[in-house]
Coordinates of C-alpha atoms in Angstrom, one line a residue:
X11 CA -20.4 -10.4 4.0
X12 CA -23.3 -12.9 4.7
X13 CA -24.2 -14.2 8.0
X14 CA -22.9 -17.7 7.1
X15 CA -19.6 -16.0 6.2
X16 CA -19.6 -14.0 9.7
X17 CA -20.1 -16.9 11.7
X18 CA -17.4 -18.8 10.6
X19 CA -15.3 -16.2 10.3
X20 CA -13.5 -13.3 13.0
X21 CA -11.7 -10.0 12.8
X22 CA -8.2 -9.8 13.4
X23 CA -8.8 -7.6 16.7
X24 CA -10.7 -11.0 18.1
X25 CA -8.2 -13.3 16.5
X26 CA -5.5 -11.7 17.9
X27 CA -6.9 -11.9 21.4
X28 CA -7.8 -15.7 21.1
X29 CA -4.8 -16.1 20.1
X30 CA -3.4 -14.6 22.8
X31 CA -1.1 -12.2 20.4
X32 CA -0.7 -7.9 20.9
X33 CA -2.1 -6.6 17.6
X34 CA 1.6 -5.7 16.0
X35 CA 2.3 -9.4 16.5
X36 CA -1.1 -10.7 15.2
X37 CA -0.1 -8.4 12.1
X38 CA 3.7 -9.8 11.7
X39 CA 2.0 -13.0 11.7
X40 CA -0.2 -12.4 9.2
X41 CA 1.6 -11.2 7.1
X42 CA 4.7 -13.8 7.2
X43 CA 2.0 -16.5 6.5
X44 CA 1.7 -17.6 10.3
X45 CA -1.4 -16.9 10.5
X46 CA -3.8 -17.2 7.4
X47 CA -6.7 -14.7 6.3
X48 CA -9.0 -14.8 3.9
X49 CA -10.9 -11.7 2.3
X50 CA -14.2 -11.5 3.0
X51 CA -16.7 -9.0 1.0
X52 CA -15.3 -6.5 -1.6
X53 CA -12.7 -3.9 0.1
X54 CA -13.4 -5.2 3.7
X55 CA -10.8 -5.9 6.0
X56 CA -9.6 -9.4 6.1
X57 CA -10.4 -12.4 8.7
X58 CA -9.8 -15.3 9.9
X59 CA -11.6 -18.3 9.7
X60 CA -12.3 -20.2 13.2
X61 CA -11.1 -23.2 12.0
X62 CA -7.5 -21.7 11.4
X63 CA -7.8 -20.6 15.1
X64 CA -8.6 -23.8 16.4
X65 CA -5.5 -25.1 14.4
X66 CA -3.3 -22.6 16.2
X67 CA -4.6 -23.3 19.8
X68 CA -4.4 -26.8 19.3
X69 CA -0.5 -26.9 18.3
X70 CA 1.6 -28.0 21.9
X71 CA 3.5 -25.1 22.0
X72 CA 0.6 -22.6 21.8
X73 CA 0.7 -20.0 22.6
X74 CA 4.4 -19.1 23.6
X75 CA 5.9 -21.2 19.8
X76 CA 3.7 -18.7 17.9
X77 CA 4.6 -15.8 20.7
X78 CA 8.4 -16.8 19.6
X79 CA 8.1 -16.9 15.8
X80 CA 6.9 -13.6 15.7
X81 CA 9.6 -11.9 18.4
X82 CA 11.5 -8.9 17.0
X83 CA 14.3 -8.1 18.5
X84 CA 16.5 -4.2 17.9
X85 CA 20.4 -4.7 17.9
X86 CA 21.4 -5.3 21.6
X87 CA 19.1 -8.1 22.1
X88 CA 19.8 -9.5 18.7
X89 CA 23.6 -8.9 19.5
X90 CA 23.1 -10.9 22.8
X91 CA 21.4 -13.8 20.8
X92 CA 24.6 -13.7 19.2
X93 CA 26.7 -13.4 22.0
X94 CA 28.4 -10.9 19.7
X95 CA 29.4 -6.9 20.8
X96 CA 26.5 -4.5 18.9
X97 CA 28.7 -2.9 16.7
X98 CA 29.8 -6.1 14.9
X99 CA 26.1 -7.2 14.6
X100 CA 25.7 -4.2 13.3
X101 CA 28.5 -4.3 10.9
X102 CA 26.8 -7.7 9.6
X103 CA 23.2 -6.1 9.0
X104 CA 24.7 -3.2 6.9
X105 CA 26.2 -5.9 4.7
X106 CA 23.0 -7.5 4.0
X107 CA 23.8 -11.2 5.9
X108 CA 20.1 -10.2 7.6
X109 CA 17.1 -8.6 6.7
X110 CA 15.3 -6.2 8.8
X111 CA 11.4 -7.2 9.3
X112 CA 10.3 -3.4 10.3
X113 CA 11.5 -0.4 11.2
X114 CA 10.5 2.7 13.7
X115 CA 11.8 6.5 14.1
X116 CA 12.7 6.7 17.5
X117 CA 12.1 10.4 19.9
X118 CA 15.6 11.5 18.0
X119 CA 14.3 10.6 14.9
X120 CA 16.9 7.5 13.8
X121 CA 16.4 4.8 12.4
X122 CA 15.5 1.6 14.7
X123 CA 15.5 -1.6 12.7
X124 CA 13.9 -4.4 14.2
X125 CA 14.8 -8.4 13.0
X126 CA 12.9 -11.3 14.1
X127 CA 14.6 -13.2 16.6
X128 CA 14.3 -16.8 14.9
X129 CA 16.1 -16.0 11.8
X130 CA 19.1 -13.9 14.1
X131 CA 19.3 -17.4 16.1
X132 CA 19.3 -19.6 12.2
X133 CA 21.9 -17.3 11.3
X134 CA 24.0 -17.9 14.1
X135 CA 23.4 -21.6 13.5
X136 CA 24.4 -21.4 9.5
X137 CA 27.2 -19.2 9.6
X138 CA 29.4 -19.2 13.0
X139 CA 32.5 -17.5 11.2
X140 CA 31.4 -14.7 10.8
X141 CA 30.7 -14.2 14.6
X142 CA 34.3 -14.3 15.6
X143 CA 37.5 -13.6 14.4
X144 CA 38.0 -10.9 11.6
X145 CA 35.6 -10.4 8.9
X146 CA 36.1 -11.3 5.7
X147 CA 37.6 -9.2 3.1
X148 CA 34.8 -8.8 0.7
X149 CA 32.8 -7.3 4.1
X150 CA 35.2 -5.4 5.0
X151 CA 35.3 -3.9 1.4
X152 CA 31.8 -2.9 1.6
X153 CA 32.3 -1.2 4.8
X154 CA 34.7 0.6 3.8
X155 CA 32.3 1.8 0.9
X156 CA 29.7 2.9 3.7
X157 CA 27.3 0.0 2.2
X158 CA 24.1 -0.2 4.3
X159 CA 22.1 -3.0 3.0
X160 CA 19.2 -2.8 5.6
X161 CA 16.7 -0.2 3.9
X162 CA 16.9 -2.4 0.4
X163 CA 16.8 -5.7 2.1
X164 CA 13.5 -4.9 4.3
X165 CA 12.1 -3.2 0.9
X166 CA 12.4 -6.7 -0.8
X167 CA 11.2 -8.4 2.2
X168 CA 8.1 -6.2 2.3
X169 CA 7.2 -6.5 -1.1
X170 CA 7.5 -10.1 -1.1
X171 CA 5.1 -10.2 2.0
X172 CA 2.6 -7.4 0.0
X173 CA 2.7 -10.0 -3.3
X174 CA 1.9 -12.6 -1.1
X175 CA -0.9 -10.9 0.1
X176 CA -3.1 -10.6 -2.9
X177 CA -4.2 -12.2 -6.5
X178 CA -5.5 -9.2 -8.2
X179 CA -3.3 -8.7 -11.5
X180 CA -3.4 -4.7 -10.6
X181 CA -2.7 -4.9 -6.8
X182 CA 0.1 -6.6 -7.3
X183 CA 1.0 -3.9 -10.0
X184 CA 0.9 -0.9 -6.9
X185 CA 2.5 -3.0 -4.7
X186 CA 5.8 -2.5 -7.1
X187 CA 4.8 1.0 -8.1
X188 CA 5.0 1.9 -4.3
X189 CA 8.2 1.1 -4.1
X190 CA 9.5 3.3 -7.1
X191 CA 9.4 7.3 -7.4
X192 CA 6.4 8.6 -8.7
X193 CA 8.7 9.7 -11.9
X194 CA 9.6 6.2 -12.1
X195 CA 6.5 5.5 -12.5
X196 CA 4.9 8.0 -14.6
X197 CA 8.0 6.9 -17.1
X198 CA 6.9 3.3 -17.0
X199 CA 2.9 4.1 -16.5
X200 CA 2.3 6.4 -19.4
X201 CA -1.6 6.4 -18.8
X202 CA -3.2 9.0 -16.3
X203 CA -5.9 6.8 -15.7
X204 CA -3.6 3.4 -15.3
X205 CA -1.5 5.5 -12.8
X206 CA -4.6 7.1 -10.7
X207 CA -5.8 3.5 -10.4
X208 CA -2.6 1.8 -9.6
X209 CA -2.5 5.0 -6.9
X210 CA -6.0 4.5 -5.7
X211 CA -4.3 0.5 -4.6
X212 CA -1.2 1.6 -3.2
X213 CA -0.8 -0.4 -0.1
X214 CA -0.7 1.6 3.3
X215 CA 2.6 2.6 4.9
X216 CA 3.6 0.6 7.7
X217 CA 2.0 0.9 10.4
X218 CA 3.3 3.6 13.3
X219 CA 3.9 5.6 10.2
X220 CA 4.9 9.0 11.8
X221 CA 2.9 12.3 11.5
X222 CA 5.5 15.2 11.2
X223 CA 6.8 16.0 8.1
X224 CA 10.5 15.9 9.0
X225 CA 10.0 12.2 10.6
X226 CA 7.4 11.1 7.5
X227 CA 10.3 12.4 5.0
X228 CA 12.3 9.9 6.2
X229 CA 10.1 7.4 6.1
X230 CA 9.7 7.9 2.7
X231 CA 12.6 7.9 1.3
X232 CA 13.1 4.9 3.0
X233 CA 10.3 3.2 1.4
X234 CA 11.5 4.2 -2.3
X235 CA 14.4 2.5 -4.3
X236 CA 17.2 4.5 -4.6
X237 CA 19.9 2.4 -5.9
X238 CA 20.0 2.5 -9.6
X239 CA 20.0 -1.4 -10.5
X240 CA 17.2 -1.7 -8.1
X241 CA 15.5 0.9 -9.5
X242 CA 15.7 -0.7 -12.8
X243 CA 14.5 -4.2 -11.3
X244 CA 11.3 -2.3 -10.1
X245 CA 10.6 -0.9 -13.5
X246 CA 11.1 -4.3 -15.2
X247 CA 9.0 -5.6 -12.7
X248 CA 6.4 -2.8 -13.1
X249 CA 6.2 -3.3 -16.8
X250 CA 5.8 -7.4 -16.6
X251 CA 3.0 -6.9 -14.3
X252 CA 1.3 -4.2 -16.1
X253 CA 1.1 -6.4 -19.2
X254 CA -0.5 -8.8 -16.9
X255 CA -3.2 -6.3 -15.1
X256 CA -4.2 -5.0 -18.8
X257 CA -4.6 -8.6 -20.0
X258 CA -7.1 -9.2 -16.9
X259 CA -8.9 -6.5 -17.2
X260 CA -8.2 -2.6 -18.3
X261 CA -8.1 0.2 -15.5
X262 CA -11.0 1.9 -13.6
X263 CA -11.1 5.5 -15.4
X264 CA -13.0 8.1 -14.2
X265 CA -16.8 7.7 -13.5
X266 CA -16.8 4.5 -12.5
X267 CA -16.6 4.6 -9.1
X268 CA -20.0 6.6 -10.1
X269 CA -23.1 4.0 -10.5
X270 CA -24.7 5.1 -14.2
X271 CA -28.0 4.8 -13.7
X272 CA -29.7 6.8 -17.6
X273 CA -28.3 6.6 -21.1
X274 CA -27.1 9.7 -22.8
X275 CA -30.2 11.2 -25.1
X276 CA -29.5 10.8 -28.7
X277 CA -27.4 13.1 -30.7
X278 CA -29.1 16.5 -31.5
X279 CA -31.3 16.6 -28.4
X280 CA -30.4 18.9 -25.9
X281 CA -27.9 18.1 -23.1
X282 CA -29.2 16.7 -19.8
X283 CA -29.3 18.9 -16.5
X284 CA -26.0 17.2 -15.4
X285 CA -24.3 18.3 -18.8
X286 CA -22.8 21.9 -18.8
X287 CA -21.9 23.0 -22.7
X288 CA -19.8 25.7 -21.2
X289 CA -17.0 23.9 -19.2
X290 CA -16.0 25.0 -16.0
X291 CA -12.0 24.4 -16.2
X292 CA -9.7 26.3 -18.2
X293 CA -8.1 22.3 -18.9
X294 CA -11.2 21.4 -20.6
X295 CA -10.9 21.4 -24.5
X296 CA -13.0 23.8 -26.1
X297 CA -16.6 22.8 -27.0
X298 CA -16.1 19.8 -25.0
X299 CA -18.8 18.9 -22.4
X300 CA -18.1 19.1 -18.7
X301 CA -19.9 16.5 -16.3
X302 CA -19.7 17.5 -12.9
X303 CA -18.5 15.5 -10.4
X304 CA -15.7 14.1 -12.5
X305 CA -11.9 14.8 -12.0
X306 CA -11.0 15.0 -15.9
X307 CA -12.9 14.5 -19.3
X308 CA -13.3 11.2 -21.0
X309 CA -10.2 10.0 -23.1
X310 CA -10.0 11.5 -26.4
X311 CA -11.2 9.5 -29.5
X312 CA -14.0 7.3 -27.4
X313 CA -16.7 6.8 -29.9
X314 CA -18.9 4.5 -28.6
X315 CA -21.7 5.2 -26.9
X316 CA -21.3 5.9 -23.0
X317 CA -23.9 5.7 -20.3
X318 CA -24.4 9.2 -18.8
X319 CA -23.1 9.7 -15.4
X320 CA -25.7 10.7 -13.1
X321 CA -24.8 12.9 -9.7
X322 CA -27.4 12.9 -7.0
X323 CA -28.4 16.3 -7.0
X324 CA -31.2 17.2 -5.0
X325 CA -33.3 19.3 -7.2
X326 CA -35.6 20.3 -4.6
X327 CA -32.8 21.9 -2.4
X328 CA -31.2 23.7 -5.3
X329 CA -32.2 27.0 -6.4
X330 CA -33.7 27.7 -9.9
X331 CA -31.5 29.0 -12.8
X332 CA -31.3 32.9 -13.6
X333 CA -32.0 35.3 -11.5
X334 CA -30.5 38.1 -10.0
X335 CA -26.6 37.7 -9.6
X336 CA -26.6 36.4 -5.7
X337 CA -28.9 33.5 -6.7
X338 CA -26.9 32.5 -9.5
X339 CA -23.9 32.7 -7.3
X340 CA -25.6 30.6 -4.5
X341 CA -26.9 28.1 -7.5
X342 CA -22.7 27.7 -8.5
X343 CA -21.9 27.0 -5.0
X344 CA -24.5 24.8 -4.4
X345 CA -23.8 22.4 -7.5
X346 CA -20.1 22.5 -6.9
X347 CA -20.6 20.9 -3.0
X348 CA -22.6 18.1 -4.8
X349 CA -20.1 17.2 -7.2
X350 CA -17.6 17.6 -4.9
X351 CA -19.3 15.3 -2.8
X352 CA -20.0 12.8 -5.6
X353 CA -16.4 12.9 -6.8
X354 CA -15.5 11.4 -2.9
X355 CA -16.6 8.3 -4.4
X356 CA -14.3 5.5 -4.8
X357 CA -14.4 1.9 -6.3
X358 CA -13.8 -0.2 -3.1
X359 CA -10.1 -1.8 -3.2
X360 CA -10.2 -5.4 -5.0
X361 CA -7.6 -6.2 -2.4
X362 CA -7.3 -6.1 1.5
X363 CA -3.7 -5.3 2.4
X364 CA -2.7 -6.9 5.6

C-alpha cells in the first residue's frame, strides 16, 4: 500500500467510528453493499476510501438511516414489527418467506437467527395474508413435514454476499467449495493441489464463530449443504467455476509460496545441499528426490525444467555432516525446524473477504 493509497483511504475500525457504526454493523454493511470497500495491497484487509465516507455523512438521514438499514432483529422483536405472536413468525421463517442475515449459539447452545429489520417490515408491506388468518395450505404442508428453511436460505444469502465480495476466478471457486463437504468436494476437485489452494481461500467463518467443539460442530453443519438438490446445485456450481479459475490461471502447487531464487544444476552434477537423494517420507516414490520444506513432491510426469527451491538455511548455525551419532541427530533436528519453518509460508490471499 503506498502512501498516496493510505491517505485517501481508512480501515474499517476508523470507518466504522466516523461512521458512527459498532463494528458488527460496519461489517453487515459492508458486506450488503451499504458501505463500499476497495482492496488495497495484495492479501491486506480491505478499506474504505474517504470519499465514500463523505458520501455517507453527507446523506440527511445520517447516521440513524444507515444505523436502521443495518438493524437485526431475533424473533420477538421481529414478531412485534409484525404485530404477529412469535410462534407464527416463526412458523413463516421455517417456510422460507424470510431469510436469516446471521446467526449465533446462545449460553444453551441453540440456534438464534437474526433478520434485518427492513426486509421483516417489506415483508409485512408485500404480503399482509399471511399475517392473519390461517395459513395456507401449501405452509401448512411443509410444516407438517418439519421443513426449516432458515439454515439453507442464510447459506444462499451468504454466499451471494461472499460472490459479491471478490473477482478472482478461484475465490469465487472456495467460496462455493465452503459451502459443500469436503467429499463433495474432493468428488468434484480431483486435483490435490487445486483442492489445497481452493482450501488455502476458504473464506472465514462468521464472525463470533464459537470455540468449543460441541458449539463449533454445530456451526458447522450449519454452514454445509445438506439437502440433496442443493448439494447438487453447489457441485454444478463448483464445476462451472472451476472451468473458469483454470481458464484464468492454473492453481498455486507447492513451492510457490517459496521465492526461487537458483536454477537446478544440470543433469549429472551432484544434487544441491537442499536436495536429499534419500527421502525422508515413507510417501515419497523411490529414488525420487526430497526437497525439504515442501509438503509433497512435484506432480508426476513434469519434464520441464524447474527452478530449485531454496530454504533459508543458516549454514553458519547448523552443524557439519558426520560425526558421532548425537551430532548427526542434532544436524536432523536442526534442518527439520528450518523446513518446518519455511513450509509456514503462504502465498498471500488474492482476495480480502469482508
Amino acid at each position: 500500500m503506498t502512501v498516496d493509497e493510505g491517505a485517501r483511504t481508512v480501515t474499517a475500525g476508523q470507518a466504522a467510528e466516523e461512521l458512527e457504526l459498532r463494528r458488527g454493523e460496519f461489517r453487515l454493511a459492508a458486506q450488503l453493499g451499504l458501505v463500499r470497500t476497495v482492496p488495497v495491497g495484495d492479501g491486506e484487509r480491505r478499506r474504505v476510501q474517504r470519499a465514500e465516507i463523505d458520501r455517507l455523512r453527507a446523506a440527511p438521514d445520517f447516521p440513524d438511516g444507515l444505523r436502521e438499514r443495518v438493524r437485526e432483529v431475533g424473533t420477538r422483536e421481529a414478531a412485534a414489527l409484525l404485530s404477529v405472536p412469535p410462534d407464527r413468525f416463526t412458523r413463516l421463517v421455517r417456510t422460507g418467506h424470510l431469510s436469516p442475515v446471521r446467526f449465533y449459539l446462545n449460553r444453551y447452545r441453540a440456534v438464534v437467527w437474526m433478520y434485518l429489520a427492513g426486509e421483516v417490515t417489506e415483508f409485512a408491506r408485500a404480503r399482509p395474508a399471511l399475517l392473519t388468518g390461517r395459513l395456507p395450505l401449501d405452509v401448512r404442508e411443509r410444516l407438517d413435514a418439519h421443513e426449516d428453511a432458515r439454515p439453507r436460505n442464510w447459506r444462499a444469502r451468504r454466499l451471494a454476499l461472499l460472490l459479491r465480495a471478490t473477482n478472482d476466478p478461484w475465490a469465487r471457486a472456495a467460496a462455493i467449495a465452503s459451502m459443500l463437504h469436503p467429499v463433495h468436494v474432493a468428488e468434484v476437485v480431483r486435483d490435490p493441489y487445486e483442492r489445497a489452494h481452493l482450501d488455502r481461500l476458504r473464506p472465514p467463518p462468521q464472525p463470533g464463530h464459537p470455540l468449543s467443539p460441541a458449539a463449533r460442530e454445530v456451526t458447522d453443519r450449519l454452514a454445509l449443504a445438506d439437502a440433496p438438490d442443493e448439494v447438487h446445485w453447489h457441485r454444478m456450481g463448483l464445476t462451472l467455476a472451476l472451468k473458469e479459475a483454470r481458464a484464468d490461471r492454473p492453481a498455486a502447487h507447492p513451492g510457490d509460496a517459496v521465492q526461487a531464487r537458483a536454477p537446478l544444476p544440470a543433469r549429472g552434477s551432484e544434487p544441491p545441499p537442499d536436495v536429499d537423494p534419500e527421502p525422508d517420507s515413507e510417501s515419497a516414490p523411490s529414488g525420487t528426490p526430497t526437497v525439504r520444506g515442501l509438503e509433497a513432491p512435484p506432480p508426476h510426469g513434469a519434464e520441464a525444467p524447474i527452478e530449485r527451491l531454496a530454504v533459508a538455511r543458516p549454514e553458519a548455525h547448523l552443524p557439519p555432516r558426520g560425526g558421532s551419532p548425537r551430532t548427526r541427530l542434532l544436524d536432523r533436528l536442526l534442518r527439520r525446524k528450518t523446513a518446518g519453518a519455511t513450509r509456514g509460508r503462504r502465498v498471500q490471499r488474492p482476495a480480502a473477504w469482508p
